[in-house]
Coordinates of C-alpha atoms and ligand atoms in Angstrom, one line a residue:
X1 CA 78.9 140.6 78.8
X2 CA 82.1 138.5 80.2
X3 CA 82.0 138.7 84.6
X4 CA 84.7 140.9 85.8
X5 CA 86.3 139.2 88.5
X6 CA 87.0 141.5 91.6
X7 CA 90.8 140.7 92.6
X8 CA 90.7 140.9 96.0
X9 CA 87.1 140.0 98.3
X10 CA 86.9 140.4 101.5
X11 CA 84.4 138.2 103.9
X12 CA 83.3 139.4 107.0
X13 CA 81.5 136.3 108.3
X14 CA 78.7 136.7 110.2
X15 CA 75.5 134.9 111.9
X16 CA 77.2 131.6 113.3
X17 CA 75.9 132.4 116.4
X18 CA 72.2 132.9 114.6
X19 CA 72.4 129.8 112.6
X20 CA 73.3 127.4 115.9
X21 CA 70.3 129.3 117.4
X22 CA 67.7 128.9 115.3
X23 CA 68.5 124.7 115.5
X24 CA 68.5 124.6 119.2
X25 CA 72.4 124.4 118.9
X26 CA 75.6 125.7 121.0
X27 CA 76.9 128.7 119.0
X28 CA 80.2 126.7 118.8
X29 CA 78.0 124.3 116.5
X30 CA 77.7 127.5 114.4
X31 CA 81.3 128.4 114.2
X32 CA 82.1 124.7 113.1
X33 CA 79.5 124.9 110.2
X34 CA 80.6 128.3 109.2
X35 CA 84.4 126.8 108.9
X36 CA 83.1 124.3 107.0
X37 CA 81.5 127.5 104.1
X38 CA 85.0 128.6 104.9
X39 CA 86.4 125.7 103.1
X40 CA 84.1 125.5 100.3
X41 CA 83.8 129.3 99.5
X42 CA 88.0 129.3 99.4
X43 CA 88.1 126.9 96.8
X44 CA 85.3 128.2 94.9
X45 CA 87.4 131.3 94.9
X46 CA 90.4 129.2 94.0
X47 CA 88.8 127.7 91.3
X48 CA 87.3 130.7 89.3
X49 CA 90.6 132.4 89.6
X50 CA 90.1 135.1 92.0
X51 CA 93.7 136.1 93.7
X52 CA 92.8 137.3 97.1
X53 CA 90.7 136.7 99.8
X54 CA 90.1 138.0 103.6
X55 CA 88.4 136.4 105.8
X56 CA 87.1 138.0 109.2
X57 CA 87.5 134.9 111.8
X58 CA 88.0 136.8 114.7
X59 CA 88.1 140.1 115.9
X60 CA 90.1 142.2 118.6
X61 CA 86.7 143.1 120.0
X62 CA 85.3 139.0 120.2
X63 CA 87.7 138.1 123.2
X64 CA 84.5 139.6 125.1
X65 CA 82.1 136.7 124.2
X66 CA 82.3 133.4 126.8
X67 CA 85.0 131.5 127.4
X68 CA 84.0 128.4 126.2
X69 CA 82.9 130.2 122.8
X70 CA 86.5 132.2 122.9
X71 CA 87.9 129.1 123.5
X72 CA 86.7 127.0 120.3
X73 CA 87.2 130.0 118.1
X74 CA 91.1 130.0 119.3
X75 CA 90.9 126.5 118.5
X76 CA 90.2 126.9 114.7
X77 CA 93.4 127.8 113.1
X78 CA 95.0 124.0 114.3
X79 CA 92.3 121.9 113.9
X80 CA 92.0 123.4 110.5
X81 CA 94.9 123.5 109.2
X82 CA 95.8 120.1 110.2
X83 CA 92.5 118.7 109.1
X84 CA 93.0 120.6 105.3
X85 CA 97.1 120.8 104.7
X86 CA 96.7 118.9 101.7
X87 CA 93.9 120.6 100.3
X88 CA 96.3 123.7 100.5
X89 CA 98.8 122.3 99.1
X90 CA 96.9 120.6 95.8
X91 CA 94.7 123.4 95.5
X92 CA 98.0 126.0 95.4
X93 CA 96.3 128.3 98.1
X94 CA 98.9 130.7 99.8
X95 CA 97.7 130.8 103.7
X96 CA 98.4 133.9 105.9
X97 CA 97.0 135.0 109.2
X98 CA 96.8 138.6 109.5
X99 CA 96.1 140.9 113.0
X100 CA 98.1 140.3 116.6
X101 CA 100.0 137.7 117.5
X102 CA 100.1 138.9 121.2
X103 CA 97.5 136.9 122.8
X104 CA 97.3 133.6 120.3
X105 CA 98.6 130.6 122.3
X106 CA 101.9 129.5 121.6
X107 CA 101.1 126.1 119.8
X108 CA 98.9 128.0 117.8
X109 CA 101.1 130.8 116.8
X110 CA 103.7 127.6 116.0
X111 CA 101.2 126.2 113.5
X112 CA 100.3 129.7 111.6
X113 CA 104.2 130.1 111.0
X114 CA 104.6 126.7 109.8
X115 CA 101.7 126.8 107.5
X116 CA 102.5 129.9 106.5
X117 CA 106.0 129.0 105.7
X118 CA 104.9 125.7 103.5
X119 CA 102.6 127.5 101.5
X120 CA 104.3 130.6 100.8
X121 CA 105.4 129.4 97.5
X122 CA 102.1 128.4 96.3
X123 CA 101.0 130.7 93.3
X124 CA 97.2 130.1 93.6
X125 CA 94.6 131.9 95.6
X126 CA 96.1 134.1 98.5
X127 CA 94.0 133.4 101.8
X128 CA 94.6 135.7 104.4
X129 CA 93.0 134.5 107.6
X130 CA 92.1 137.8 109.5
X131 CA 92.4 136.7 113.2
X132 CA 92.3 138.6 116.5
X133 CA 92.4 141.5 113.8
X134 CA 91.1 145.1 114.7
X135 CA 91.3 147.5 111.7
X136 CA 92.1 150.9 114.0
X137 CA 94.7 148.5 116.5
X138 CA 96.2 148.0 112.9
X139 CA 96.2 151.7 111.8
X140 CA 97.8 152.8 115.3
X141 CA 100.4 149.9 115.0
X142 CA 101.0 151.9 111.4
X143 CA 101.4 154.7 112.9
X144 CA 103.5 154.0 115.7
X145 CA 106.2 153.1 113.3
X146 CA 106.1 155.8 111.0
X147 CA 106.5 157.9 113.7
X148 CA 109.1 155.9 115.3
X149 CA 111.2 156.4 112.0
X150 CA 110.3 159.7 111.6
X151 CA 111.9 160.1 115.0
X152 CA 115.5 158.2 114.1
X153 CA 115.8 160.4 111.4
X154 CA 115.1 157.3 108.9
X155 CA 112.0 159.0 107.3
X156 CA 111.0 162.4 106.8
X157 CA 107.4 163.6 107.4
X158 CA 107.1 164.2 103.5
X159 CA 107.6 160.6 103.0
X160 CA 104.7 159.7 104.4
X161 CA 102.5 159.0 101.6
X162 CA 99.2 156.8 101.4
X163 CA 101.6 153.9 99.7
X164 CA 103.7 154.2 102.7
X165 CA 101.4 154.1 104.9
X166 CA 99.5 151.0 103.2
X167 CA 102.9 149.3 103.4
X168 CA 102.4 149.4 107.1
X169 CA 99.6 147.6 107.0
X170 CA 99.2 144.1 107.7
X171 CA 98.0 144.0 104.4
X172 CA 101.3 145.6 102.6
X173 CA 101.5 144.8 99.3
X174 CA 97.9 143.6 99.0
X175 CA 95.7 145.4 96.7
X176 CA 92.6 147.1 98.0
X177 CA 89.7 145.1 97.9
X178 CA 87.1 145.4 95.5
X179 CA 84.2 143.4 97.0
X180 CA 83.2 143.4 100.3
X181 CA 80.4 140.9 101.6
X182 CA 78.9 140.9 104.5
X183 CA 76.9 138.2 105.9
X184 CA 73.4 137.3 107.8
X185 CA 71.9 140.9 107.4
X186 CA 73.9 143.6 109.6
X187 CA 74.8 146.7 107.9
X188 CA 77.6 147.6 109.3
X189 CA 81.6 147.5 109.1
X190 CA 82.9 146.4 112.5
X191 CA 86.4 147.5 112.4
X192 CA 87.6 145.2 109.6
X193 CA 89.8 146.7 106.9
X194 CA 88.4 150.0 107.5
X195 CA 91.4 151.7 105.0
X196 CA 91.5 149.0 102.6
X197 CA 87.6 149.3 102.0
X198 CA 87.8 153.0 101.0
X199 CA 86.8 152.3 97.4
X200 CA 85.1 149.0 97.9
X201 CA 82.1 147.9 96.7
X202 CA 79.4 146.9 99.7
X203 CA 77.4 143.6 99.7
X204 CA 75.1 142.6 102.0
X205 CA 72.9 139.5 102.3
X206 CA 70.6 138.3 104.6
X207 CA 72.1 134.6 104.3
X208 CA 73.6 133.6 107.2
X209 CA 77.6 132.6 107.1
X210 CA 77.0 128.2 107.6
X211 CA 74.3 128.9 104.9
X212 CA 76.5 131.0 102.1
X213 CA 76.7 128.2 99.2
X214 CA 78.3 129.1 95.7
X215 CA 74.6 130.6 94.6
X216 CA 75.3 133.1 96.8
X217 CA 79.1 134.1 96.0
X218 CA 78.2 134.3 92.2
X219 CA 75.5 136.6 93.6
X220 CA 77.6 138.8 94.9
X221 CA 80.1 138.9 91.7
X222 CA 77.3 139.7 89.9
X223 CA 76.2 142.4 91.8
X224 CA 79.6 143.9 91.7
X225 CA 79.5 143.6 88.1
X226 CA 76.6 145.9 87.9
X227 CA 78.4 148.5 90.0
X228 CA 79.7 151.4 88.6
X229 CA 82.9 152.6 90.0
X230 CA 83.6 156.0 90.2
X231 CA 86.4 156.8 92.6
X232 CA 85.1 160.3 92.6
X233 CA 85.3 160.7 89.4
X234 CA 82.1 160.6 86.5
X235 CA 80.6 157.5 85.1
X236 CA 82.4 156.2 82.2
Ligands
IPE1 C1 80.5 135.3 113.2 O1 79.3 134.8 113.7 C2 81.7 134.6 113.7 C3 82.5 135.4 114.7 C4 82.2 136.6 115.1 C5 83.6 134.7 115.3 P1 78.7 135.3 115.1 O2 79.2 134.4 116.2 O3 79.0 136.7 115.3 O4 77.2 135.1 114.8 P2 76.0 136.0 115.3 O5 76.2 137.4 114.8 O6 75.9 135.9 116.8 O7 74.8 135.3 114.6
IPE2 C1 82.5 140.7 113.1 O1 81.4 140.1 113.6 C2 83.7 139.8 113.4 C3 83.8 138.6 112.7 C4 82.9 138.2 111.8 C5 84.9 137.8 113.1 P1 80.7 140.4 115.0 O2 79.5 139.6 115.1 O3 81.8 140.3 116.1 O4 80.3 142.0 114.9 P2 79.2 142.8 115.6 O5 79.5 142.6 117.1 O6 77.9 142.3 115.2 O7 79.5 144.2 115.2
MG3 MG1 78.0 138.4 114.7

């Protein structure tokens, strides 16, 4: 039977903190290893054609760890992309950050928009970098709006449908995904995507995030390949 290839998997990766443990490490060794996986699991995507892919790097909810830990996180998005711009580039990978800008330091925020801008063109894998991102921030941002128009007499209530809506996303014009993985053995959600994962297909594996290798990404294709997807309706 040929692999269906989900269009659009979403990572929500966890147990840096685990893996720095277990060596006797600072958990900011943990979040260095892990952006390393981050590297090679993008490509891996890029190169067996898959056209989306969300990453969790940091959520609304993490700016209540320590400092120093905060602080390296924040650090990521430059180091990265400076350290990887050509990779981008050759590989044909579309970067995009998505979540709040707000409290992202200003040199930061300067080096999302320019990488942003030099790889919008790129026709390749579309990585969208979910950072300081909180899935029911986003849906009351949404909301705001719509309501906002509806109040200027721009939209009526009627047109507020569930494309609408999704188009108020940071997401908008994303499909939904179809895989969602989960790392290092929690069972649970954390308020990532929580609108886009409606119909998603759940995957979770006791591996931690600095350990995920390709064995374990074809693992999860092939478990999603053995799903049967319903969307309420009867198997086919
Ligand atoms: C995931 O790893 C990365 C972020 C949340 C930024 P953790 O840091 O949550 O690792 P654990 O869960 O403590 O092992
Ligand atoms: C979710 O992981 C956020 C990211 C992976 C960036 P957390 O480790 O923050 O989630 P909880 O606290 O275990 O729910
Ligand atoms: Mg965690």
């Amino acid at each position: 039977m040929e692999t269906k290839l989900p269009k659009h998997i979403a990572i929500i990766m966890d147990g840096n903190g685990t893996w720095a443990k277990k060596r006797g490490l600072p958990r900011t060794l943990g979040h260095k290893k892990g952006s390393e996986t981050l590297v090679s699991v993008a490509k891996e995507c890029s190169n067996l054609g898959i056209k989306y892919l969300t990453v969790y790097a940091f959520s609304t909810e993490n700016w209540s760890r320590p400092k120093d830990e905060v602080d390296y996180l924040m650090s990521l998005p430059h180091s990265m992309i400076s350290r990887y711009e050509e990779d981008l580039m050759r590989d044909n990978i579309k970067l995009r950050f998505i979540g709040f800008r707000d409290r992202i330091d200003e040199r930061t925020k300067k080096e999302i928009d320019r990488i942003e801008k030099k790889t919008e063109n790129n026709t390749g894998l579309e990585l969208l970098v979910a950072f300081n991102y909180g899935s029911r921030d986003e849906i009351i941002k949404a909301t705001k709006e719509i309501a906002s128009e509806v109040n200027d007499g721009k939209i009526s209530v009627d047109d507020i449908t569930k494309d609408y809506f999704s188009k108020k996303l940071f997401t908008a014009n994303i499909p939904d995904v179809d895989l969602l993985i989960r790392t290092s053995n929690q069972i649970r959600i954390s308020n990532f995507l929580l609108w886009q994962i409606s119909y998603s297909e759940l995957y979770f594996t006791n591996t931690l995030w600095p350990d995920f290798s390709k064995e374990d990404l074809d693992k999860a294709i092939e478990a999603y390949n053995n799903r049967d997807r319903r969307y309420g309706g009867i198997k086919k």
